[in-house]
mmCIF file of C-alpha atoms in Angstrom:
data_model
loop_
_atom_site.group_PDB
_atom_site.id
_atom_site.type_symbol
_atom_site.label_atom_id
_atom_site.label_comp_id
_atom_site.label_asym_id
_atom_site.label_seq_id
_atom_site.Cartn_x
_atom_site.Cartn_y
_atom_site.Cartn_z
ATOM 1 C CA MET X 25 -3.341 -19.212 12.114
ATOM 2 C CA PRO X 26 -6.802 -18.552 11.840
ATOM 3 C CA TYR X 27 -7.405 -14.648 13.629
ATOM 4 C CA ARG X 28 -8.572 -14.446 17.202
ATOM 5 C CA LEU X 29 -10.517 -11.693 18.967
ATOM 6 C CA ASP X 30 -7.790 -10.720 21.221
ATOM 7 C CA THR X 31 -5.029 -10.142 18.816
ATOM 8 C CA PRO X 32 -2.935 -6.975 19.934
ATOM 9 C CA ALA X 33 -3.845 -4.294 17.649
ATOM 10 C CA PRO X 34 -0.367 -3.956 15.409
ATOM 11 C CA THR X 35 -0.845 -7.841 14.409
ATOM 12 C CA ARG X 36 -3.881 -6.122 13.421
ATOM 13 C CA ALA X 37 -2.591 -3.298 11.373
ATOM 14 C CA ALA X 38 -0.171 -5.363 10.304
ATOM 15 C CA GLY X 39 -2.169 -7.615 8.186
ATOM 16 C CA LEU X 40 -4.206 -4.619 7.048
ATOM 17 C CA ILE X 41 -0.903 -3.617 5.426
ATOM 18 C CA ALA X 42 0.025 -6.522 3.709
ATOM 19 C CA SER X 43 -3.453 -7.334 2.421
ATOM 20 C CA VAL X 44 -3.919 -4.298 0.934
ATOM 21 C CA LEU X 45 -0.143 -4.479 -0.441
ATOM 22 C CA THR X 46 -0.671 -8.210 -2.121
ATOM 23 C CA LEU X 47 -3.550 -6.796 -4.220
ATOM 24 C CA ASP X 48 -2.290 -4.477 -4.867
ATOM 25 C CA ALA X 49 0.578 -6.814 -6.196
ATOM 26 C CA LEU X 50 -1.918 -9.344 -7.616
ATOM 27 C CA PHE X 51 -3.344 -6.767 -9.575
ATOM 28 C CA HIS X 52 0.074 -5.229 -11.217
ATOM 29 C CA LEU X 53 1.195 -9.105 -11.420
ATOM 30 C CA TYR X 54 -2.063 -8.933 -14.135
ATOM 31 C CA TRP X 55 -1.565 -6.215 -16.132
ATOM 32 C CA THR X 56 1.922 -7.529 -16.704
ATOM 33 C CA THR X 57 -0.066 -10.118 -19.146
ATOM 34 C CA GLY X 58 -0.583 -6.869 -21.202
ATOM 35 C CA ALA X 59 -4.898 -6.618 -19.553
ATOM 36 C CA THR X 60 -5.548 -3.911 -18.999
ATOM 37 C CA TRP X 61 -9.201 -4.103 -16.836
ATOM 38 C CA PRO X 62 -10.732 -2.455 -15.820
ATOM 39 C CA ALA X 63 -9.622 0.395 -18.137
ATOM 40 C CA ALA X 64 -10.046 -0.265 -21.921
ATOM 41 C CA ASP X 65 -6.408 -0.342 -22.755
ATOM 42 C CA ASP X 66 -3.212 0.623 -21.584
ATOM 43 C CA ARG X 67 -3.602 4.301 -21.877
ATOM 44 C CA SER X 68 -6.787 4.760 -20.267
ATOM 45 C CA LEU X 69 -5.302 2.172 -17.188
ATOM 46 C CA SER X 70 -2.232 4.057 -17.126
ATOM 47 C CA GLU X 71 -4.303 7.548 -16.812
ATOM 48 C CA ALA X 72 -6.938 6.266 -14.538
ATOM 49 C CA VAL X 73 -3.530 4.244 -11.980
ATOM 50 C CA LEU X 74 -1.328 7.164 -12.393
ATOM 51 C CA GLY X 75 -2.889 10.232 -13.835
ATOM 52 C CA THR X 76 -0.195 10.375 -16.824
ATOM 53 C CA VAL X 77 0.090 8.100 -19.448
ATOM 54 C CA VAL X 78 3.781 6.114 -18.441
ATOM 55 C CA PRO X 79 3.520 2.660 -20.694
ATOM 56 C CA PHE X 80 2.559 -0.646 -18.019
ATOM 57 C CA THR X 81 5.449 -2.590 -18.931
ATOM 58 C CA PRO X 82 6.767 -6.173 -17.822
ATOM 59 C CA PRO X 83 9.217 -4.851 -16.328
ATOM 60 C CA VAL X 84 8.719 -2.305 -14.368
ATOM 61 C CA LEU X 85 5.031 -3.489 -13.187
ATOM 62 C CA PHE X 86 7.195 -6.656 -12.238
ATOM 63 C CA THR X 87 9.897 -4.582 -9.993
ATOM 64 C CA LEU X 88 6.303 -3.199 -7.983
ATOM 65 C CA VAL X 89 4.898 -6.725 -7.424
ATOM 66 C CA ALA X 90 8.259 -7.301 -6.021
ATOM 67 C CA LEU X 91 8.206 -4.396 -3.664
ATOM 68 C CA LEU X 92 4.670 -4.484 -3.220
ATOM 69 C CA LEU X 93 5.044 -8.313 -1.365
ATOM 70 C CA THR X 94 8.704 -7.069 -0.131
ATOM 71 C CA GLY X 95 6.588 -4.657 1.987
ATOM 72 C CA ALA X 96 3.794 -6.586 2.828
ATOM 73 C CA ALA X 97 5.902 -9.436 4.376
ATOM 74 C CA LEU X 98 8.858 -6.410 5.942
ATOM 75 C CA VAL X 99 5.387 -5.549 7.712
ATOM 76 C CA LEU X 100 4.251 -9.074 8.699
ATOM 77 C CA ALA X 101 7.987 -9.652 10.402
ATOM 78 C CA ARG X 102 8.065 -6.815 12.061
ATOM 79 C CA ALA X 103 4.487 -7.692 13.560
ATOM 80 C CA ARG X 104 6.245 -10.671 14.636
ATOM 81 C CA ARG X 105 9.749 -9.370 16.224
ATOM 82 C CA PRO X 106 7.802 -6.334 17.230
ATOM 83 C CA ARG X 107 11.951 -5.864 19.199
ATOM 84 C CA HIS X 108 14.202 -5.815 15.384
ATOM 85 C CA LEU X 109 14.889 -2.988 14.866
ATOM 86 C CA LEU X 110 15.615 -3.249 11.033
ATOM 87 C CA LEU X 111 12.240 -4.445 10.812
ATOM 88 C CA ARG X 112 10.931 -1.602 12.567
ATOM 89 C CA ILE X 113 13.348 0.702 11.297
ATOM 90 C CA GLY X 114 11.900 -0.600 6.828
ATOM 91 C CA THR X 115 7.734 -0.559 8.855
ATOM 92 C CA LEU X 116 8.689 3.484 9.218
ATOM 93 C CA VAL X 117 9.751 3.829 5.814
ATOM 94 C CA MET X 118 6.863 2.773 4.782
ATOM 95 C CA THR X 119 5.127 4.537 6.889
ATOM 96 C CA ALA X 120 6.623 7.516 5.754
ATOM 97 C CA GLY X 121 6.420 6.572 2.084
ATOM 98 C CA PHE X 122 2.708 6.420 2.481
ATOM 99 C CA SER X 123 2.378 9.640 4.286
ATOM 100 C CA LEU X 124 4.124 11.017 1.339
ATOM 101 C CA ARG X 125 1.230 8.953 -1.303
ATOM 102 C CA ALA X 126 -1.300 10.539 0.611
ATOM 103 C CA LEU X 127 -0.128 14.076 0.598
ATOM 104 C CA ALA X 128 0.854 14.018 -3.466
ATOM 105 C CA GLY X 129 -3.104 12.321 -3.396
ATOM 106 C CA ILE X 130 -4.049 15.777 -1.135
ATOM 107 C CA TYR X 131 -2.142 17.714 -3.742
ATOM 108 C CA TRP X 132 -3.276 16.117 -6.966
ATOM 109 C CA LEU X 133 -6.979 17.131 -5.570
ATOM 110 C CA PHE X 134 -6.289 20.707 -6.452
ATOM 111 C CA ALA X 135 -3.856 20.210 -9.617
ATOM 112 C CA LYS X 136 -5.614 17.344 -11.626
ATOM 113 C CA GLU X 137 -8.850 17.996 -13.365
ATOM 114 C CA ALA X 138 -11.629 16.708 -11.223
ATOM 115 C CA GLY X 139 -13.498 15.468 -14.581
ATOM 116 C CA THR X 140 -10.765 12.621 -14.879
ATOM 117 C CA ALA X 141 -10.807 8.705 -13.525
ATOM 118 C CA PHE X 142 -8.312 9.405 -11.810
ATOM 119 C CA TYR X 143 -9.077 12.653 -9.694
ATOM 120 C CA TRP X 144 -12.694 10.506 -8.407
ATOM 121 C CA LEU X 145 -9.965 7.287 -8.163
ATOM 122 C CA ASN X 146 -7.663 9.481 -5.669
ATOM 123 C CA LEU X 147 -9.878 11.341 -4.132
ATOM 124 C CA THR X 148 -12.178 8.236 -3.018
ATOM 125 C CA LEU X 149 -9.893 5.013 -3.030
ATOM 126 C CA TYR X 150 -5.564 6.201 -3.557
ATOM 127 C CA THR X 151 -4.891 9.187 -1.214
ATOM 128 C CA PRO X 152 -7.674 7.831 2.020
ATOM 129 C CA VAL X 153 -6.467 4.016 1.910
ATOM 130 C CA CYS X 154 -2.990 5.418 1.940
ATOM 131 C CA VAL X 155 -3.757 8.104 5.104
ATOM 132 C CA VAL X 156 -5.128 4.615 6.428
ATOM 133 C CA LEU X 157 -2.033 2.371 5.779
ATOM 134 C CA ALA X 158 0.376 5.353 7.301
ATOM 135 C CA VAL X 159 -1.820 5.143 10.684
ATOM 136 C CA ALA X 160 -1.644 1.863 10.224
ATOM 137 C CA ALA X 161 2.234 1.530 9.525
ATOM 138 C CA LEU X 162 2.879 4.319 12.128
ATOM 139 C CA ARG X 163 1.243 1.680 15.092
ATOM 140 C CA VAL X 164 3.279 -1.269 13.664
ATOM 141 C CA ALA X 165 6.337 0.592 13.907
ATOM 142 C CA ARG X 166 6.122 2.255 16.732
ATOM 143 C CA TRP X 167 5.233 -1.076 18.884
ATOM 144 C CA LYS X 168 7.668 -2.861 20.509
ATOM 145 C CA ASP X 169 6.092 -3.118 23.770
ATOM 146 C CA ALA X 170 5.074 -7.406 23.542
ATOM 147 C CA PRO X 171 7.998 -9.269 23.715
ATOM 148 C CA ARG X 172 6.064 -11.383 20.914
ATOM 149 C CA ALA X 173 3.169 -10.653 18.437
ATOM 150 C CA ARG X 174 1.101 -14.123 18.104
#
């Protein structure tokens, strides 16, 4: 379906969320191969992404990929069926998750060392993206006036 300028805002918000989650899932899927780009090794990748050392093992990464793609599908389904209660609840859960990650990111700005890759990625990418996604997910979750999205 081509993008239209008159597409409802909640549908555009769902598209944004699904795009970001799918991109994140692709990164995690790539890391299941053992590749560590953009970091030099597993340890520096873990520290940059999570702020701590955690093994990037395929079972953990595949689980994250499944969760990210499920979340993407859920918000897209919510945009297509705005009156569906379970999709609304699922999208509200995602809103809570994005909000909690954003709040944790603000906390980490004071709790983590300022010279690390994680600190700067958290400041310039992770936390701002989570704030935007939380607002977008709330927009999708609250949408119930239209009988059906395009």
